[in-house]
Amino acid sequence: MTEAPPASLPYAPLPYSPAPELSGGPVRRWPVVIVGGGPVGLAAAIDCSLHGIPALLFDKDDRVSDGSRAICWAKRTLEIFDRLGVARPVVDRGITWKLGKVFHGDQLIYSFDLLPEEGHKHPAFVNLQQYYVESDLVERARQMPGVETRWQSRVVGLSEDGEGVVLEVESPDGGYSVAADWVIACDGARSPLRDMLGLDFVGKVFQDRFLIADVKMAAAFPTERRFWFDPPFHPGGSALLHRQADDVWRIDLQLGWDADPEEERQPEKVIPRLKAMLGEDAKFELEWVSVYTFQCRRLKRFRHGRVIFAGDSAHQVSPFGARGGNGGVQDVDNLIWKLALVIGGEAPDSLLDSYDEERILAADENILNSTRSTDFITPKGPGAQALRDAVLSLSAEHDFARRTVNSGRLSIPAKLTGCGLQTPDDASWAGGVAPGAPCPDAPIEDALARPAWLLDRLGGAFVLMAREEDLASGNVRDAFPGIRDLAVLGIAEAGEALRSDSGVTDVSGLLTERFALSPGSFYLIRPDQHVAARWRSFDPKKVRQALARAKGLDATHLREIA
């Protein structure tokens, strides 16, 4: 195992300079302080800037992550990265894939396609080492006004001051204090902030261990996810193979609970296991090795006063399914627009309680799927083992058995249907996108007939979307003069003239089909691209009520609108 990462990787020290507070100046109060400079914290900082919120980010290290760590970035996360301005380098450098194959022994029992339909800007998944993703996010954060990053800066204390939070920080040049209205804790699975608040996870730690090895080699394996149950090269266990950028391959091997983590990380233990899989004559280099334990746990609540937890500091899942890093990025996508409304005085701070409601729902969904995957991959007891093996044997011939096989249900965004910010349908809808669901993408053309994508027009603000003819007939664009954060998006069919410069054309018909956007239909879409409400006819009072509900305004306010 390499003791230091190769020089070709983005491990150059990140810039450090003494904090201005060390010069004796007054303690500055920041609207938002973010603790943790991984993908989740950096995404939060960038999004704060996009919403006009100054943000200070602390990280105890001065380098991006030491190892590939999270590698599978899901379509929904890529869509969020697009809004943040980092999707293009991630997709360009990463390995695009959508096909998965599952083996029992050396027999292929089935394969699956994660995105069989056309008409999406982003692929089902891109594999890219976390250090590259972090590097792209660091560079983007440097470009963002109002974002300050302080590396080699460890938060060692936290207290309330009546108006917010005071953080005590240690740096190479000494300690100092920083005040914040709000703190976002993105400081990882071993979160010091979680410990400072005396918080602990609820959930389960599974008695099994897995080896991760990132192997650099020239190999002819296809670009697909391969998972083996009881393979001949690793009998009695399971194995996973993924391709990454730079001819690096991720290999996961089940070790069992009795395996010694320190011993199993040593090259003399790792290399024979890999040669059994790849062939005795295979040429490869170990780039990074780790041993992990399956965990499916979360905090009971994610919001604790003015400290809000996101990513691994809030919840942990086993890695099969790519739900950890993706879930964390989706946490802050849910949080920052709400925080912006609260800071801007457009919503009460109780709106942030909806972060708890919605992201705990998502975390529980991830934990449920991860727990089921873990139970299938590592059956407990001879009865469970026999049942699992019988299902695998049947799945080679029978579709019903394949539906039971679980090698990791891969990350998809949570549907927030039924949560408090959404307005339930008041009419019968057949198809379309229900309140709480994320918007699907679709190809469009802008007013200058340039190719574009629907999601490029959504996100960052509330959007009222309808057919162009319906917006014009009801004078909808003139119905909300006092609502600053509501944009209006008109959709024209192919060949139909646009009635405004902000309208777009549904060139393929996929947008109309996916949203069931029949004449008279209206959608209200949240800043995080989830549907807040929809109607079969236009009623400005109902739109105002749905907008108020999506901002967390109370029942009195809703009655005043009515």
CSV table of C-alpha atoms in Angstrom, one decimal, residues 62-439:
chain,number,residue,atom,x,y,z
A,62,ASP,CA,-5.0,21.4,4.0
A,63,ARG,CA,-5.5,18.8,1.3
A,64,VAL,CA,-8.4,17.1,-0.4
A,65,SER,CA,-9.3,13.6,0.6
A,66,ASP,CA,-6.6,11.0,0.8
A,67,GLY,CA,-8.1,8.3,-1.3
A,68,SER,CA,-10.9,7.9,-3.8
A,69,ARG,CA,-13.5,7.3,-1.0
A,70,ALA,CA,-16.9,8.2,-2.6
A,71,ILE,CA,-16.7,7.5,-6.3
A,72,CYS,CA,-20.2,7.0,-7.7
A,73,TRP,CA,-22.0,10.3,-8.4
A,74,ALA,CA,-25.7,9.8,-9.2
A,75,LYS,CA,-27.7,11.6,-11.8
A,76,ARG,CA,-29.5,13.7,-9.2
A,77,THR,CA,-26.2,14.8,-7.7
A,78,LEU,CA,-24.9,15.7,-11.1
A,79,GLU,CA,-27.9,17.8,-11.6
A,80,ILE,CA,-27.2,19.7,-8.4
A,81,PHE,CA,-23.5,20.0,-9.4
A,82,ASP,CA,-24.7,21.5,-12.6
A,83,ARG,CA,-26.6,24.2,-10.8
A,84,LEU,CA,-23.5,24.8,-8.6
A,85,GLY,CA,-21.2,25.1,-11.7
A,86,VAL,CA,-19.1,21.9,-11.3
A,87,ALA,CA,-20.9,19.2,-13.3
A,88,ARG,CA,-19.0,19.7,-16.5
A,89,PRO,CA,-15.5,18.9,-15.1
A,90,VAL,CA,-16.8,16.0,-13.1
A,91,VAL,CA,-18.6,14.5,-16.1
A,92,ASP,CA,-15.7,15.2,-18.5
A,93,ARG,CA,-13.1,13.6,-16.3
A,94,GLY,CA,-15.2,10.8,-14.8
A,95,ILE,CA,-16.3,7.4,-16.2
A,96,THR,CA,-20.0,7.4,-17.3
A,97,TRP,CA,-21.9,4.2,-16.8
A,98,LYS,CA,-25.4,2.8,-16.4
A,99,LEU,CA,-25.1,-1.0,-16.8
A,100,GLY,CA,-24.8,-3.3,-13.9
A,101,LYS,CA,-24.2,-7.1,-13.8
A,102,VAL,CA,-24.7,-9.5,-11.0
A,103,PHE,CA,-22.9,-12.9,-10.8
A,104,HIS,CA,-23.3,-16.0,-8.7
A,105,GLY,CA,-20.1,-17.9,-8.6
A,106,ASP,CA,-18.8,-17.4,-12.1
A,107,GLN,CA,-22.3,-17.3,-13.7
A,108,LEU,CA,-24.0,-14.1,-14.9
A,109,ILE,CA,-27.5,-14.2,-13.4
A,110,TYR,CA,-28.8,-10.9,-14.7
A,111,SER,CA,-28.0,-7.4,-15.8
A,112,PHE,CA,-29.8,-4.0,-15.4
A,113,ASP,CA,-29.9,-0.6,-17.0
A,114,LEU,CA,-30.2,2.3,-14.7
A,115,LEU,CA,-31.3,4.8,-17.3
A,116,PRO,CA,-32.9,3.1,-20.3
A,117,GLU,CA,-34.7,6.2,-21.6
A,118,GLU,CA,-33.2,9.1,-23.6
A,119,GLY,CA,-33.7,12.8,-23.1
A,120,HIS,CA,-31.6,13.5,-20.0
A,121,LYS,CA,-28.7,15.9,-19.8
A,122,HIS,CA,-26.8,13.7,-17.3
A,123,PRO,CA,-26.1,10.0,-17.2
A,124,ALA,CA,-27.3,7.6,-14.5
A,125,PHE,CA,-23.9,7.6,-12.8
A,126,VAL,CA,-20.4,9.0,-13.2
A,127,ASN,CA,-17.5,7.4,-11.4
A,128,LEU,CA,-14.9,9.8,-10.2
A,129,GLN,CA,-12.5,9.7,-7.3
A,130,GLN,CA,-13.6,12.0,-4.4
A,131,TYR,CA,-10.3,13.9,-4.5
A,132,TYR,CA,-11.1,15.1,-8.0
A,133,VAL,CA,-14.6,16.1,-7.1
A,134,GLU,CA,-13.3,18.0,-4.1
A,135,SER,CA,-10.7,19.7,-6.2
A,136,ASP,CA,-13.3,20.9,-8.6
A,137,LEU,CA,-15.5,22.1,-5.7
A,138,VAL,CA,-12.5,23.9,-4.1
A,139,GLU,CA,-11.7,25.7,-7.4
A,140,ARG,CA,-15.4,26.7,-7.8
A,141,ALA,CA,-15.6,28.0,-4.2
A,142,ARG,CA,-12.5,30.2,-4.9
A,143,GLN,CA,-14.5,31.9,-7.7
A,144,MET,CA,-17.6,32.5,-5.6
A,145,PRO,CA,-18.1,36.0,-4.0
A,146,GLY,CA,-18.7,35.9,-0.3
A,147,VAL,CA,-17.1,32.5,0.3
A,148,GLU,CA,-14.0,32.3,2.5
A,149,THR,CA,-12.2,29.0,3.1
A,150,ARG,CA,-9.8,28.5,6.0
A,151,TRP,CA,-7.7,25.3,5.8
A,152,GLN,CA,-5.7,24.0,8.7
A,153,SER,CA,-8.3,25.4,11.0
A,154,ARG,CA,-9.9,23.0,13.5
A,155,VAL,CA,-13.1,23.9,15.4
A,156,VAL,CA,-12.5,22.9,19.0
A,157,GLY,CA,-15.3,24.6,20.9
A,158,LEU,CA,-18.9,25.6,20.4
A,159,SER,CA,-21.3,27.7,22.5
A,160,GLU,CA,-24.5,29.7,22.2
A,161,ASP,CA,-24.2,33.5,22.6
A,162,GLY,CA,-27.9,34.4,22.7
A,163,GLU,CA,-27.9,35.5,19.0
A,164,GLY,CA,-26.2,32.6,17.4
A,165,VAL,CA,-23.2,30.4,17.9
A,166,VAL,CA,-19.6,31.2,18.9
A,167,LEU,CA,-16.9,28.8,17.5
A,168,GLU,CA,-13.4,28.4,19.0
A,169,VAL,CA,-10.9,27.7,16.3
A,170,GLU,CA,-7.3,26.4,16.5
A,171,SER,CA,-4.9,27.3,13.6
A,172,PRO,CA,-1.1,27.1,13.1
A,173,ASP,CA,-0.8,30.7,14.3
A,174,GLY,CA,-3.0,30.3,17.4
A,175,GLY,CA,-6.6,30.2,18.5
A,176,TYR,CA,-9.4,32.7,17.9
A,177,SER,CA,-13.2,33.0,18.0
A,178,VAL,CA,-15.7,33.4,15.2
A,179,ALA,CA,-19.4,34.1,15.6
A,180,ALA,CA,-22.1,32.7,13.3
A,181,ASP,CA,-25.9,33.1,13.0
A,182,TRP,CA,-26.0,29.6,11.7
A,183,VAL,CA,-23.6,26.7,11.6
A,184,ILE,CA,-23.7,23.8,9.2
A,185,ALA,CA,-21.8,20.8,10.5
A,186,CYS,CA,-20.4,18.8,7.5
A,187,ASP,CA,-17.5,17.4,9.5
A,188,GLY,CA,-17.9,13.8,8.7
A,189,ALA,CA,-18.6,10.5,10.3
A,190,ARG,CA,-16.5,11.2,13.4
A,191,SER,CA,-18.0,14.7,13.7
A,192,PRO,CA,-16.4,16.7,16.5
A,193,LEU,CA,-19.4,19.1,16.5
A,194,ARG,CA,-21.7,16.2,17.1
A,195,ASP,CA,-19.5,15.3,20.2
A,196,MET,CA,-19.5,18.9,21.4
A,197,LEU,CA,-23.3,18.8,21.5
A,198,GLY,CA,-23.3,15.4,23.2
A,199,LEU,CA,-25.2,13.8,20.3
A,200,ASP,CA,-25.1,10.2,19.2
A,201,PHE,CA,-26.4,8.1,16.4
A,202,VAL,CA,-29.3,5.7,16.6
A,203,GLY,CA,-29.2,2.7,14.3
A,204,LYS,CA,-27.2,-0.4,13.7
A,205,VAL,CA,-23.6,-1.4,13.2
A,206,PHE,CA,-23.3,-4.7,11.2
A,207,GLN,CA,-20.8,-7.3,12.1
A,208,ASP,CA,-19.0,-7.6,8.8
A,209,ARG,CA,-16.0,-5.9,7.3
A,210,PHE,CA,-15.0,-5.1,3.7
A,211,LEU,CA,-11.7,-4.3,2.1
A,212,ILE,CA,-11.6,-1.4,-0.4
A,213,ALA,CA,-8.6,-1.4,-2.8
A,214,ASP,CA,-8.1,1.2,-5.4
A,215,VAL,CA,-5.9,-0.5,-8.0
A,216,LYS,CA,-4.1,1.3,-10.9
A,217,MET,CA,-3.9,-1.0,-13.9
A,218,ALA,CA,-4.5,-1.3,-17.6
A,219,ALA,CA,-7.5,-3.6,-17.9
A,220,ALA,CA,-10.0,-4.5,-20.5
A,221,PHE,CA,-13.0,-4.9,-18.2
A,222,PRO,CA,-16.0,-3.1,-19.6
A,223,THR,CA,-17.3,0.1,-18.0
A,224,GLU,CA,-20.1,-1.4,-15.9
A,225,ARG,CA,-20.8,-2.2,-12.2
A,226,ARG,CA,-19.9,-5.9,-11.5
A,227,PHE,CA,-21.0,-7.6,-8.3
A,228,TRP,CA,-20.2,-11.3,-7.4
A,229,PHE,CA,-21.8,-13.4,-4.8
A,230,ASP,CA,-19.5,-16.3,-3.8
A,231,PRO,CA,-17.1,-15.9,-6.7
A,232,PRO,CA,-14.5,-18.6,-7.3
A,233,PHE,CA,-11.7,-16.1,-6.6
A,234,HIS,CA,-13.2,-15.2,-3.2
A,235,PRO,CA,-15.3,-18.2,-2.1
A,236,GLY,CA,-17.9,-17.6,0.6
A,237,GLY,CA,-17.7,-13.8,0.2
A,238,SER,CA,-18.8,-11.1,-2.2
A,239,ALA,CA,-16.9,-8.8,-4.5
A,240,LEU,CA,-17.5,-5.5,-6.4
A,241,LEU,CA,-15.7,-4.0,-9.3
A,242,HIS,CA,-16.0,-0.4,-10.6
A,243,ARG,CA,-13.9,1.6,-13.0
A,244,GLN,CA,-12.7,5.1,-12.2
A,245,ALA,CA,-10.7,7.7,-14.0
A,246,ASP,CA,-6.9,7.4,-14.7
A,247,ASP,CA,-7.1,3.5,-15.1
A,248,VAL,CA,-8.0,3.2,-11.4
A,249,TRP,CA,-10.3,0.3,-10.5
A,250,ARG,CA,-12.3,0.1,-7.2
A,251,ILE,CA,-12.4,-3.4,-5.8
A,252,ASP,CA,-14.4,-4.3,-2.7
A,253,LEU,CA,-14.0,-7.7,-1.0
A,254,GLN,CA,-16.0,-9.1,1.9
A,255,LEU,CA,-13.7,-10.1,4.8
A,256,GLY,CA,-16.0,-11.1,7.6
A,257,TRP,CA,-16.3,-9.8,11.2
A,258,ASP,CA,-13.2,-11.6,12.5
A,259,ALA,CA,-10.8,-9.9,10.1
A,260,ASP,CA,-8.2,-7.7,11.7
A,261,PRO,CA,-8.5,-4.2,10.0
A,262,GLU,CA,-4.9,-3.3,10.5
A,263,GLU,CA,-3.6,-6.6,9.2
A,264,GLU,CA,-5.9,-6.7,6.2
A,265,ARG,CA,-4.7,-3.3,5.0
A,266,GLN,CA,-1.1,-4.5,4.6
A,267,PRO,CA,0.2,-5.2,1.1
A,268,GLU,CA,1.2,-8.7,1.9
A,269,LYS,CA,-2.5,-9.5,2.7
A,270,VAL,CA,-4.1,-7.3,-0.1
A,271,ILE,CA,-2.0,-8.3,-3.1
A,272,PRO,CA,-2.7,-12.1,-2.9
A,273,ARG,CA,-6.4,-11.4,-2.7
A,274,LEU,CA,-6.3,-9.2,-5.7
A,275,LYS,CA,-4.2,-11.7,-7.7
A,276,ALA,CA,-6.7,-14.4,-7.0
A,277,MET,CA,-9.3,-12.1,-8.6
A,278,LEU,CA,-7.2,-10.6,-11.4
A,279,GLY,CA,-4.8,-13.4,-12.2
A,280,GLU,CA,-1.4,-14.3,-10.9
A,281,ASP,CA,0.3,-12.4,-13.7
A,282,ALA,CA,-1.8,-9.2,-13.4
A,283,LYS,CA,0.2,-6.0,-13.3
A,284,PHE,CA,-1.2,-3.4,-10.9
A,285,GLU,CA,-0.3,-0.9,-8.3
A,286,LEU,CA,-2.1,-0.3,-5.0
A,287,GLU,CA,-3.2,3.4,-4.8
A,288,TRP,CA,-5.3,3.3,-1.7
A,289,VAL,CA,-6.5,0.6,0.7
A,290,SER,CA,-9.0,0.8,3.5
A,291,VAL,CA,-11.2,-1.5,5.6
A,292,TYR,CA,-14.7,-0.5,6.6
A,293,THR,CA,-17.6,-1.8,8.7
A,294,PHE,CA,-21.2,-1.6,7.5
A,295,GLN,CA,-23.2,1.0,9.4
A,296,CYS,CA,-26.8,2.2,9.0
A,297,ARG,CA,-27.3,5.0,11.6
A,298,ARG,CA,-28.4,8.6,11.9
A,299,LEU,CA,-29.0,11.4,14.4
A,300,LYS,CA,-32.4,11.5,15.9
A,301,ARG,CA,-32.7,15.1,14.7
A,302,PHE,CA,-30.5,17.0,12.2
A,303,ARG,CA,-31.3,20.5,13.4
A,304,HIS,CA,-30.2,21.4,16.9
A,305,GLY,CA,-31.0,25.1,17.4
A,306,ARG,CA,-28.7,27.1,15.1
A,307,VAL,CA,-26.5,24.1,14.4
A,308,ILE,CA,-27.6,21.9,11.5
A,309,PHE,CA,-26.0,18.6,10.5
A,310,ALA,CA,-25.5,17.4,7.0
A,311,GLY,CA,-23.9,14.4,5.2
A,312,ASP,CA,-22.0,11.8,7.2
A,313,SER,CA,-22.1,13.9,10.4
A,314,ALA,CA,-25.9,13.4,10.3
A,315,HIS,CA,-26.3,9.9,8.9
A,316,GLN,CA,-24.2,6.9,7.8
A,317,VAL,CA,-25.0,4.1,5.4
A,318,SER,CA,-23.1,1.1,4.0
A,319,PRO,CA,-21.4,2.0,0.7
A,320,PHE,CA,-23.2,-0.5,-1.5
A,321,GLY,CA,-25.8,1.7,-3.3
A,322,ALA,CA,-23.8,4.9,-3.4
A,323,ARG,CA,-26.1,6.6,-1.0
A,324,GLY,CA,-23.6,8.3,1.4
A,325,GLY,CA,-21.9,11.1,-0.7
A,326,ASN,CA,-25.0,11.6,-2.9
A,327,GLY,CA,-27.3,11.8,0.1
A,328,GLY,CA,-25.0,14.5,1.7
A,329,VAL,CA,-25.0,16.7,-1.4
A,330,GLN,CA,-28.8,16.4,-1.6
A,331,ASP,CA,-28.9,17.4,2.1
A,332,VAL,CA,-27.4,20.8,1.5
A,333,ASP,CA,-29.4,21.2,-1.7
A,334,ASN,CA,-32.5,20.9,0.5
A,335,LEU,CA,-31.1,23.2,3.2
A,336,ILE,CA,-29.5,26.3,1.7
A,337,TRP,CA,-32.5,27.8,-0.1
A,338,LYS,CA,-34.5,27.5,3.1
A,339,LEU,CA,-31.6,29.1,5.0
A,340,ALA,CA,-31.5,31.9,2.5
A,341,LEU,CA,-35.2,32.7,2.9
A,342,VAL,CA,-34.8,32.7,6.7
A,343,ILE,CA,-31.8,34.9,6.7
A,344,GLY,CA,-33.5,37.2,4.2
A,345,GLY,CA,-36.5,37.6,6.4
A,346,GLU,CA,-38.8,35.9,3.8
A,347,ALA,CA,-39.6,32.9,6.0
A,348,PRO,CA,-39.7,32.1,9.7
A,349,ASP,CA,-36.8,30.0,11.1
A,350,SER,CA,-39.3,27.2,11.6
A,351,LEU,CA,-38.9,26.6,7.9
A,352,LEU,CA,-35.7,24.9,8.8
A,353,ASP,CA,-37.6,22.3,10.8
A,354,SER,CA,-38.8,21.0,7.3
A,355,TYR,CA,-35.1,20.2,6.7
A,356,ASP,CA,-35.4,17.7,9.5
A,357,GLU,CA,-38.7,16.3,8.2
A,358,GLU,CA,-37.6,16.0,4.6
A,359,ARG,CA,-34.0,14.9,5.0
A,360,ILE,CA,-34.7,12.5,7.8
A,361,LEU,CA,-37.3,10.9,5.4
A,362,ALA,CA,-34.5,10.6,2.8
A,363,ALA,CA,-32.0,9.3,5.3
A,364,ASP,CA,-34.5,6.7,6.6
A,365,GLU,CA,-35.1,5.6,3.0
A,366,ASN,CA,-31.4,5.3,2.4
A,367,ILE,CA,-30.9,3.4,5.7
A,368,LEU,CA,-33.8,1.0,4.9
A,369,ASN,CA,-32.3,0.2,1.4
A,370,SER,CA,-28.8,0.0,2.8
A,371,THR,CA,-29.9,-2.3,5.6
A,372,ARG,CA,-31.8,-4.6,3.2
A,373,SER,CA,-28.7,-4.7,0.9
A,374,THR,CA,-26.5,-5.6,3.9
A,375,ASP,CA,-28.8,-8.3,5.1
A,376,PHE,CA,-28.8,-9.9,1.6
A,377,ILE,CA,-25.1,-9.5,1.0
A,378,THR,CA,-24.1,-10.8,4.5
A,379,PRO,CA,-26.9,-13.1,5.6
A,380,LYS,CA,-27.0,-13.8,9.3
A,381,GLY,CA,-27.2,-17.5,10.2
A,382,PRO,CA,-27.4,-20.7,8.2
A,383,GLY,CA,-31.1,-20.3,7.4
A,384,ALA,CA,-30.7,-16.8,5.9
A,385,GLN,CA,-27.7,-18.1,4.0
A,386,ALA,CA,-29.6,-21.0,2.5
A,387,LEU,CA,-32.5,-18.7,1.5
A,388,ARG,CA,-30.2,-16.2,-0.1
A,389,ASP,CA,-28.3,-18.9,-2.1
A,390,ALA,CA,-31.6,-20.4,-3.2
A,391,VAL,CA,-32.8,-17.0,-4.5
A,392,LEU,CA,-29.5,-16.5,-6.4
A,393,SER,CA,-29.8,-20.0,-8.0
A,394,LEU,CA,-33.4,-19.3,-9.1
A,395,SER,CA,-32.6,-15.8,-10.4
A,396,ALA,CA,-30.6,-17.2,-13.3
A,397,GLU,CA,-33.8,-18.5,-14.8
A,398,HIS,CA,-36.7,-16.6,-13.2
A,399,ASP,CA,-37.5,-12.9,-13.2
A,400,PHE,CA,-39.4,-13.1,-9.9
A,401,ALA,CA,-36.2,-14.2,-8.1
A,402,ARG,CA,-34.1,-11.5,-9.7
A,403,ARG,CA,-36.4,-8.9,-8.1
A,404,THR,CA,-35.4,-10.2,-4.7
A,405,VAL,CA,-31.6,-10.2,-5.3
A,406,ASN,CA,-30.0,-7.2,-3.6
A,407,SER,CA,-26.5,-6.2,-4.4
A,408,GLY,CA,-27.1,-2.6,-3.4
A,409,ARG,CA,-30.2,-0.6,-4.5
A,410,LEU,CA,-28.5,2.3,-6.2
A,411,SER,CA,-29.0,5.9,-5.2
A,412,ILE,CA,-32.2,7.7,-6.3
A,413,PRO,CA,-33.6,11.0,-5.0
A,414,ALA,CA,-36.2,10.9,-2.2
A,415,LYS,CA,-39.8,11.8,-3.0
A,416,LEU,CA,-41.1,14.2,-0.4
A,417,THR,CA,-44.7,13.5,-1.1
A,418,GLY,CA,-46.8,14.1,2.1
A,419,CYS,CA,-44.3,16.4,3.8
A,420,GLY,CA,-45.6,19.7,5.1
A,421,LEU,CA,-44.2,22.1,2.5
A,422,GLN,CA,-46.0,20.4,-0.4
A,423,THR,CA,-49.6,21.3,-1.4
A,424,PRO,CA,-51.6,18.1,-2.1
A,425,ASP,CA,-53.2,17.7,-5.5
A,426,ASP,CA,-56.8,19.0,-5.6
A,427,ALA,CA,-57.7,17.2,-8.8
A,428,SER,CA,-57.2,13.8,-10.3
A,429,TRP,CA,-53.9,13.6,-12.1
A,430,ALA,CA,-52.9,10.7,-14.4
A,431,GLY,CA,-49.2,10.7,-14.5
A,432,GLY,CA,-47.0,13.7,-14.4
A,433,VAL,CA,-44.8,14.7,-11.4
A,434,ALA,CA,-46.5,14.6,-8.0
A,435,PRO,CA,-45.8,17.2,-5.3
A,436,GLY,CA,-42.6,16.4,-3.5
A,437,ALA,CA,-41.0,14.6,-6.4
A,438,PRO,CA,-37.9,16.0,-8.1
A,439,CYS,CA,-38.4,17.3,-11.6
